[in-house]
XYZ file of N, CA and C in Angstrom:
522
model
N 90.077 -72.901 12.792
C 88.766 -72.021 12.488
C 88.635 -71.410 13.772
N 88.145 -70.815 15.359
C 87.351 -70.953 15.934
C 86.229 -70.280 15.644
N 85.170 -71.086 16.353
C 84.129 -71.321 17.163
C 83.549 -71.070 18.369
N 82.901 -70.461 18.415
C 81.919 -69.426 19.268
C 80.875 -70.146 20.056
N 81.244 -70.853 21.305
C 80.691 -71.839 22.464
C 79.268 -71.334 21.840
N 78.633 -72.950 22.250
C 77.507 -73.080 21.942
C 76.739 -74.135 22.717
N 76.142 -74.408 23.436
C 75.322 -75.341 24.022
C 73.721 -75.643 24.364
N 73.534 -76.788 24.833
C 73.034 -77.411 24.921
C 72.335 -77.780 26.702
N 71.669 -76.859 27.498
C 71.602 -78.101 29.031
C 70.176 -78.155 29.131
N 70.918 -78.783 30.119
C 69.146 -79.732 31.022
C 69.006 -80.067 32.470
N 68.484 -78.846 33.374
C 69.128 -79.681 34.936
C 67.756 -80.294 35.818
N 67.939 -81.752 36.167
C 67.303 -82.233 36.677
C 67.419 -82.463 38.194
N 65.951 -82.485 38.673
C 66.045 -81.693 40.394
C 64.370 -82.606 40.616
N 64.893 -83.137 41.414
C 62.899 -84.162 42.140
C 62.770 -83.231 42.635
N 60.963 -83.096 42.229
C 60.302 -82.045 42.948
C 60.140 -82.168 44.428
N 60.580 -82.873 45.304
C 59.459 -82.919 46.203
C 61.649 -83.819 47.635
N 61.763 -83.835 48.177
C 62.637 -83.362 48.355
C 62.802 -83.637 50.871
N 63.120 -85.367 51.116
C 63.197 -85.192 52.400
C 64.348 -84.901 53.113
N 64.515 -83.878 53.805
C 65.281 -83.382 54.849
C 67.008 -83.958 55.006
N 66.010 -85.038 55.101
C 66.747 -86.091 56.130
C 67.819 -86.811 54.199
N 67.333 -86.853 53.398
C 68.625 -87.298 52.087
C 69.242 -86.290 51.321
N 70.353 -86.956 51.323
C 70.988 -85.914 50.204
C 70.384 -85.856 48.965
N 70.394 -84.485 47.991
C 69.504 -84.364 46.653
C 70.560 -83.807 46.264
N 70.097 -84.426 44.855
C 71.246 -84.798 44.632
C 69.754 -83.948 42.730
N 71.114 -83.442 41.773
C 71.013 -82.464 41.500
C 72.109 -82.824 39.675
N 71.456 -82.553 38.639
C 72.132 -82.997 37.230
C 71.642 -82.682 36.666
N 73.020 -81.606 36.399
C 72.499 -80.355 34.944
C 73.281 -81.705 33.607
N 72.737 -81.814 32.515
C 72.903 -82.295 31.230
C 73.923 -81.237 30.338
N 74.970 -81.365 29.644
C 75.725 -80.351 29.080
C 75.845 -80.978 27.576
N 75.368 -81.202 26.616
C 76.197 -80.397 25.515
C 76.350 -79.869 24.500
N 77.590 -80.363 24.067
C 78.525 -79.095 23.653
C 78.356 -79.076 21.693
N 77.260 -78.071 21.175
C 76.613 -78.378 19.673
C 77.841 -77.599 18.373
N 79.008 -77.616 18.659
C 80.465 -77.624 17.882
C 81.031 -77.866 17.625
N 82.828 -77.989 17.231
C 83.399 -78.800 16.998
C 85.194 -77.480 18.145
N 83.897 -77.309 19.033
C 85.261 -76.764 19.900
C 85.174 -77.548 20.777
N 86.302 -78.068 21.712
C 87.172 -78.176 22.901
C 86.651 -77.502 23.727
N 85.597 -77.510 25.127
C 85.928 -76.280 25.684
C 86.564 -76.763 27.051
N 87.969 -76.397 27.469
C 88.532 -76.867 28.349
C 88.234 -76.610 29.886
N 87.423 -75.015 30.054
C 86.499 -74.111 31.179
C 85.967 -73.957 31.130
N 84.525 -74.887 30.870
C 83.366 -74.786 31.486
C 82.870 -74.555 32.544
N 83.536 -73.274 33.533
C 82.422 -73.081 34.564
C 81.004 -73.025 34.537
N 81.265 -74.120 35.833
C 79.239 -74.331 36.674
C 79.338 -73.680 37.514
N 78.445 -72.491 37.775
C 77.840 -72.302 39.515
C 76.697 -72.574 39.069
N 76.660 -73.329 40.433
C 75.533 -73.110 41.514
C 74.517 -72.754 42.199
N 74.075 -72.425 42.118
C 72.401 -70.534 42.604
C 71.913 -71.159 43.360
N 71.569 -71.310 44.323
C 69.755 -70.757 45.162
C 69.974 -70.178 46.441
N 68.009 -70.070 46.803
C 68.637 -69.356 48.160
C 69.280 -70.668 49.749
N 69.573 -71.774 48.659
C 69.892 -73.066 50.112
C 71.466 -73.030 50.404
N 71.547 -72.746 48.638
C 73.540 -73.537 47.950
C 74.341 -72.623 47.594
N 75.172 -72.929 46.779
C 76.120 -72.205 46.278
C 77.104 -72.808 46.096
N 77.672 -73.809 44.972
C 78.721 -74.165 43.779
C 79.825 -74.257 43.258
N 80.830 -74.400 43.109
C 81.346 -73.442 41.896
C 82.144 -74.706 41.340
N 81.881 -75.234 40.535
C 83.237 -76.032 39.384
C 83.962 -75.881 37.951
N 84.775 -76.815 37.474
C 85.153 -76.375 36.606
C 85.017 -77.882 35.858
N 84.293 -78.390 35.061
C 84.348 -79.604 33.670
C 85.724 -79.262 32.074
N 84.963 -80.348 31.208
C 86.307 -80.077 30.529
C 84.953 -80.348 29.525
N 84.900 -80.164 28.421
C 83.082 -80.800 26.887
C 83.992 -80.950 25.629
N 84.337 -82.280 25.713
C 85.243 -82.348 24.510
C 83.962 -81.819 23.669
N 84.410 -81.894 21.698
C 83.560 -81.752 20.887
C 82.232 -81.827 20.190
N 81.293 -81.733 20.475
C 79.188 -82.033 19.998
C 80.001 -83.330 20.656
N 80.536 -83.180 22.113
C 80.173 -84.473 23.008
C 79.471 -83.788 24.288
N 78.733 -85.069 24.771
C 77.529 -84.780 25.584
C 78.107 -85.120 27.185
N 77.978 -84.747 28.095
C 78.079 -84.931 29.481
C 77.361 -84.569 30.277
N 78.045 -85.051 31.674
C 76.970 -84.226 33.151
C 77.867 -83.824 34.317
N 76.651 -83.486 34.781
C 77.590 -82.942 36.523
C 76.439 -82.596 37.691
N 77.050 -83.503 38.723
C 75.960 -83.779 39.159
C 76.372 -83.558 41.006
N 75.516 -82.573 41.742
C 76.093 -81.886 42.497
C 74.883 -82.171 43.397
N 75.687 -83.316 44.034
C 75.216 -84.010 45.175
C 75.595 -83.153 46.981
N 73.654 -82.794 47.309
C 73.353 -81.115 47.957
C 73.129 -81.842 49.698
N 73.519 -82.133 50.692
C 72.939 -82.224 52.205
C 72.267 -81.143 53.172
N 71.729 -81.633 53.429
C 70.401 -80.711 54.055
C 70.542 -80.781 55.677
N 70.934 -79.766 56.768
C 70.274 -79.695 58.063
C 68.940 -80.428 58.143
N 69.024 -81.339 58.239
C 67.831 -82.590 58.970
C 65.892 -81.381 59.234
N 67.490 -80.658 60.345
C 65.486 -80.252 60.430
C 66.055 -78.619 60.406
N 66.250 -78.484 58.873
C 65.418 -77.356 58.590
C 63.651 -77.331 58.155
N 63.217 -76.750 58.086
C 61.770 -76.704 57.628
C 60.920 -75.864 56.542
N 60.257 -77.225 56.302
C 60.161 -77.365 54.809
C 59.316 -75.760 54.646
N 60.631 -76.521 52.605
C 60.630 -75.129 51.911
C 60.443 -75.359 51.012
N 60.164 -73.762 49.829
C 60.405 -74.561 48.674
C 61.968 -73.950 48.209
N 62.230 -74.109 46.621
C 64.053 -74.054 46.806
C 63.728 -73.976 45.395
N 64.879 -72.833 44.819
C 65.438 -72.518 43.572
C 66.242 -73.102 42.832
N 66.274 -74.021 41.558
C 67.836 -74.296 41.722
C 67.951 -73.571 40.232
N 69.304 -72.182 40.146
C 70.065 -71.434 38.828
C 71.505 -72.058 39.316
N 71.567 -72.855 37.493
C 73.076 -72.594 37.205
C 73.129 -72.279 35.860
N 74.431 -71.667 35.578
C 74.831 -71.153 35.382
C 76.633 -71.589 35.051
N 76.568 -71.570 33.100
C 77.546 -72.112 32.464
C 78.528 -70.744 31.889
N 79.817 -70.546 32.460
C 80.319 -69.608 31.458
C 81.580 -70.863 30.609
N 82.412 -70.032 30.595
C 83.677 -69.650 29.353
C 84.192 -68.983 28.687
N 85.319 -68.951 28.377
C 85.993 -68.099 27.784
C 86.057 -67.903 26.388
N 86.053 -66.902 25.756
C 86.446 -66.327 24.095
C 86.543 -65.218 23.562
N 87.863 -65.374 22.717
C 88.537 -64.023 22.730
C 88.135 -62.845 23.137
N 88.432 -63.665 24.347
C 88.508 -62.107 25.008
C 87.550 -61.845 25.647
N 86.015 -62.259 25.923
C 85.541 -62.488 26.767
C 84.134 -63.431 27.509
N 83.803 -63.192 28.248
C 83.029 -64.170 29.069
C 81.960 -63.954 27.886
N 81.343 -65.456 28.087
C 80.599 -66.397 26.718
C 79.108 -67.187 28.923
N 78.562 -66.693 28.749
C 76.906 -67.525 29.537
C 75.916 -67.359 28.939
N 75.926 -69.431 29.626
C 74.516 -69.627 29.542
C 73.141 -70.214 30.682
N 72.704 -69.734 30.285
C 71.396 -70.448 32.090
C 70.536 -71.615 32.069
N 70.762 -72.039 32.101
C 69.893 -72.901 32.131
C 68.275 -72.767 32.912
N 67.927 -73.181 32.678
C 66.659 -73.011 32.445
C 65.969 -73.207 34.319
N 65.889 -72.328 35.228
C 65.814 -73.069 37.054
C 65.275 -74.419 36.892
N 65.614 -74.791 38.618
C 64.022 -75.721 38.840
C 64.194 -75.847 40.131
N 63.062 -75.803 40.588
C 62.075 -75.762 41.848
C 62.203 -77.230 42.342
N 62.200 -77.326 43.729
C 61.857 -78.493 45.032
C 61.558 -78.225 45.997
N 60.061 -78.627 46.151
C 60.153 -78.478 47.634
C 60.406 -79.521 48.691
N 60.983 -78.643 50.498
C 61.764 -79.150 50.916
C 60.166 -79.653 51.958
N 60.102 -81.507 51.680
C 58.587 -82.012 53.028
C 58.390 -82.235 54.149
N 58.048 -81.920 55.073
C 57.875 -82.343 56.500
C 57.936 -83.448 56.733
N 58.546 -84.020 58.044
C 58.814 -84.810 57.753
C 58.380 -84.944 59.594
N 58.314 -86.228 60.653
C 58.165 -86.131 61.542
C 56.820 -86.526 62.510
N 56.918 -86.823 63.521
C 55.700 -86.452 64.256
C 55.923 -86.191 66.394
N 54.764 -85.974 67.209
C 54.928 -86.076 68.150
C 55.026 -87.605 68.643
N 56.469 -87.646 69.764
C 57.074 -88.761 70.294
C 56.647 -89.479 71.761
N 55.730 -89.854 72.426
C 55.686 -90.293 74.092
C 56.471 -90.678 74.361
N 57.291 -90.582 75.327
C 58.040 -91.634 76.071
C 57.585 -91.454 78.084
N 56.690 -92.185 78.523
C 56.998 -92.550 80.121
C 58.072 -93.278 80.876
N 58.228 -92.546 81.970
C 59.177 -93.090 83.081
C 57.886 -93.492 84.483
N 57.862 -94.244 84.537
C 56.607 -94.279 86.351
C 57.459 -94.847 87.353
N 57.423 -94.316 88.498
C 58.528 -94.954 89.533
C 57.202 -94.696 90.708
N 57.607 -95.654 91.454
C 56.786 -96.201 92.683
C 57.992 -96.398 93.983
N 57.210 -95.649 94.973
C 57.453 -95.328 96.395
C 56.037 -96.080 97.637
N 55.956 -95.787 98.516
C 54.751 -96.549 99.649
C 54.179 -95.662 98.672
N 52.446 -95.364 98.462
C 51.189 -94.588 98.324
C 52.083 -93.696 97.905
N 53.033 -93.657 96.685
C 53.051 -92.177 95.977
C 53.346 -93.396 94.289
N 52.933 -93.205 93.819
C 52.888 -93.513 91.970
C 53.551 -91.989 91.315
N 55.058 -92.068 90.914
C 55.189 -90.038 89.602
C 55.444 -90.798 88.740
N 54.361 -90.602 87.596
C 54.602 -90.555 86.079
C 55.448 -89.684 85.738
N 56.155 -89.070 84.971
C 56.583 -88.718 84.019
C 56.718 -88.940 82.177
N 55.342 -87.653 81.861
C 55.558 -88.300 80.370
C 56.563 -87.116 79.603
N 57.303 -87.561 78.521
C 57.404 -86.499 78.053
C 58.012 -86.382 76.061
N 57.815 -85.059 75.773
C 57.238 -85.431 74.255
C 57.893 -84.582 73.953
N 58.166 -85.456 72.471
C 60.338 -85.470 71.380
C 58.554 -84.681 70.477
N 59.139 -83.895 69.345
C 58.795 -83.681 68.249
C 60.517 -84.393 67.332
N 59.687 -85.180 65.845
C 61.252 -85.919 65.259
C 61.231 -85.947 64.225
N 59.859 -85.097 63.579
C 60.384 -83.796 63.282
C 61.219 -82.348 62.041
N 60.659 -81.914 61.397
C 61.153 -80.726 60.777
C 60.425 -79.733 60.848
N 59.334 -79.348 62.248
C 58.067 -78.579 61.415
C 57.389 -78.815 63.288
N 57.862 -77.075 63.550
C 56.619 -76.849 64.622
C 54.728 -77.849 64.719
N 54.712 -78.204 65.570
C 53.998 -79.374 66.231
C 53.072 -78.618 67.463
N 51.795 -78.516 67.267
C 51.107 -78.101 68.401
C 49.922 -79.070 68.765
N 49.868 -79.958 69.133
C 48.231 -81.032 69.047
C 48.026 -81.174 71.664
N 46.872 -81.612 70.954
C 46.204 -81.681 72.125
C 47.006 -83.104 73.254
N 47.409 -82.485 73.972
C 47.608 -83.644 74.174
C 46.462 -84.056 75.683
N 46.497 -85.185 75.795
C 45.712 -85.925 76.811
C 45.985 -87.495 78.001
N 45.589 -87.363 78.867
C 45.870 -88.559 79.821
C 44.885 -88.785 80.075
N 43.991 -90.096 79.972
C 43.275 -90.449 81.519
C 43.184 -89.918 82.195
N 41.842 -89.556 83.273
C 42.466 -89.698 84.354
C 40.899 -90.518 84.174
N 40.742 -90.712 86.472
C 39.215 -91.465 87.353
C 38.892 -89.559 87.743
N 37.404 -90.147 88.062
C 37.820 -88.630 89.311
C 38.930 -88.949 90.477
N 38.830 -90.602 90.978
C 39.271 -90.337 92.332
C 40.945 -89.407 92.127
N 41.125 -90.771 91.416
C 42.772 -89.699 90.492
C 43.173 -88.400 90.266
N 42.407 -87.360 90.638
C 42.362 -86.726 89.907
C 42.136 -85.357 91.401
N 41.571 -85.691 92.362
C 41.755 -84.915 94.468
C 43.285 -85.438 94.075
N 44.209 -86.366 93.905
C 45.497 -86.765 94.762
C 46.398 -86.844 93.566
N 46.215 -86.004 92.377
C 47.767 -85.508 91.840
C 47.693 -83.726 90.887
N 49.503 -83.971 91.094
C 49.660 -82.611 91.070
C 50.173 -83.227 88.913
N 49.882 -82.048 88.310
C 49.827 -82.238 86.712
C 51.306 -80.079 86.963
N 52.604 -80.876 86.659
C 52.878 -79.116 86.059
C 53.357 -79.957 84.327
N 52.975 -79.047 83.498
C 52.045 -78.261 83.884
C 51.267 -78.433 84.240
N 50.459 -76.682 84.127
C 48.661 -76.337 85.171
C 48.487 -77.696 83.381
N 47.246 -78.130 84.083
C 46.114 -79.079 82.651
C 44.809 -78.675 83.185
N 43.558 -78.509 81.893
C 42.266 -78.872 82.762
C 42.240 -80.373 82.309
N 40.658 -80.182 83.042
C 40.435 -81.926 83.497
C 39.312 -81.625 82.413
N 39.114 -82.445 81.183
C 37.881 -82.562 80.557
C 37.718 -84.062 80.173
N 36.086 -84.675 80.395
C 35.520 -85.636 79.646
C 36.407 -87.012 81.258
N 37.070 -87.699 81.593
C 37.958 -88.174 82.065
C 39.288 -87.655 81.809
N 40.050 -86.476 81.411
C 41.269 -86.281 80.400
C 41.626 -86.042 81.466
N 43.323 -85.480 81.352
C 43.727 -84.463 81.873
C 44.587 -83.951 80.385
N 44.154 -82.142 79.988
C 43.925 -82.137 79.256
C 45.348 -80.272 78.672
N 46.072 -80.605 78.320
C 46.940 -79.806 78.261
C 47.568 -79.330 76.017
N 47.695 -77.508 75.729
C 48.114 -77.951 74.338
C 49.317 -77.416 74.566
N 50.139 -78.463 73.069
C 51.444 -78.248 73.886
C 51.747 -77.807 72.017
N 53.180 -76.959 72.310
C 54.108 -76.885 70.777
C 54.921 -76.967 71.018
N 55.563 -78.188 69.871
C 56.330 -78.628 70.201
C 57.165 -78.318 68.792
């Protein structure tokens, strides 16, 4: 006797993911009848990924399939929804099972880091400050360097900055 395919499925994904780490999405599959499903298509779709596989599920058995997905570490924070569809053929037609979609969030990470280089020569000192955004999201900061009345008169700054309450101040977006 030919049984119509019948599956129970559940998709698992973390609620949040740091894009520097891989995202593991797992689908649990249970074959609910005595039919051997030799070519079960597993189709993962989201706004960021697309992957297809074919697996085998024994009669009245449970199995799992995992997808290890890798992000560009600089991807901006956002939400994404994963859809997994299972397909198989039965008597000349395609049977389709849609798992419950799962939504996850790519989180923001990083900060603005500062490095300074100082070179000195006769009656001259040059300080170069470099700012780097180590994260995956643009950031705007108010960058301040302490000064005093005397050094204000002998200092050249690039870019142009303002002087406020004893600090050279500039708004920087990185």
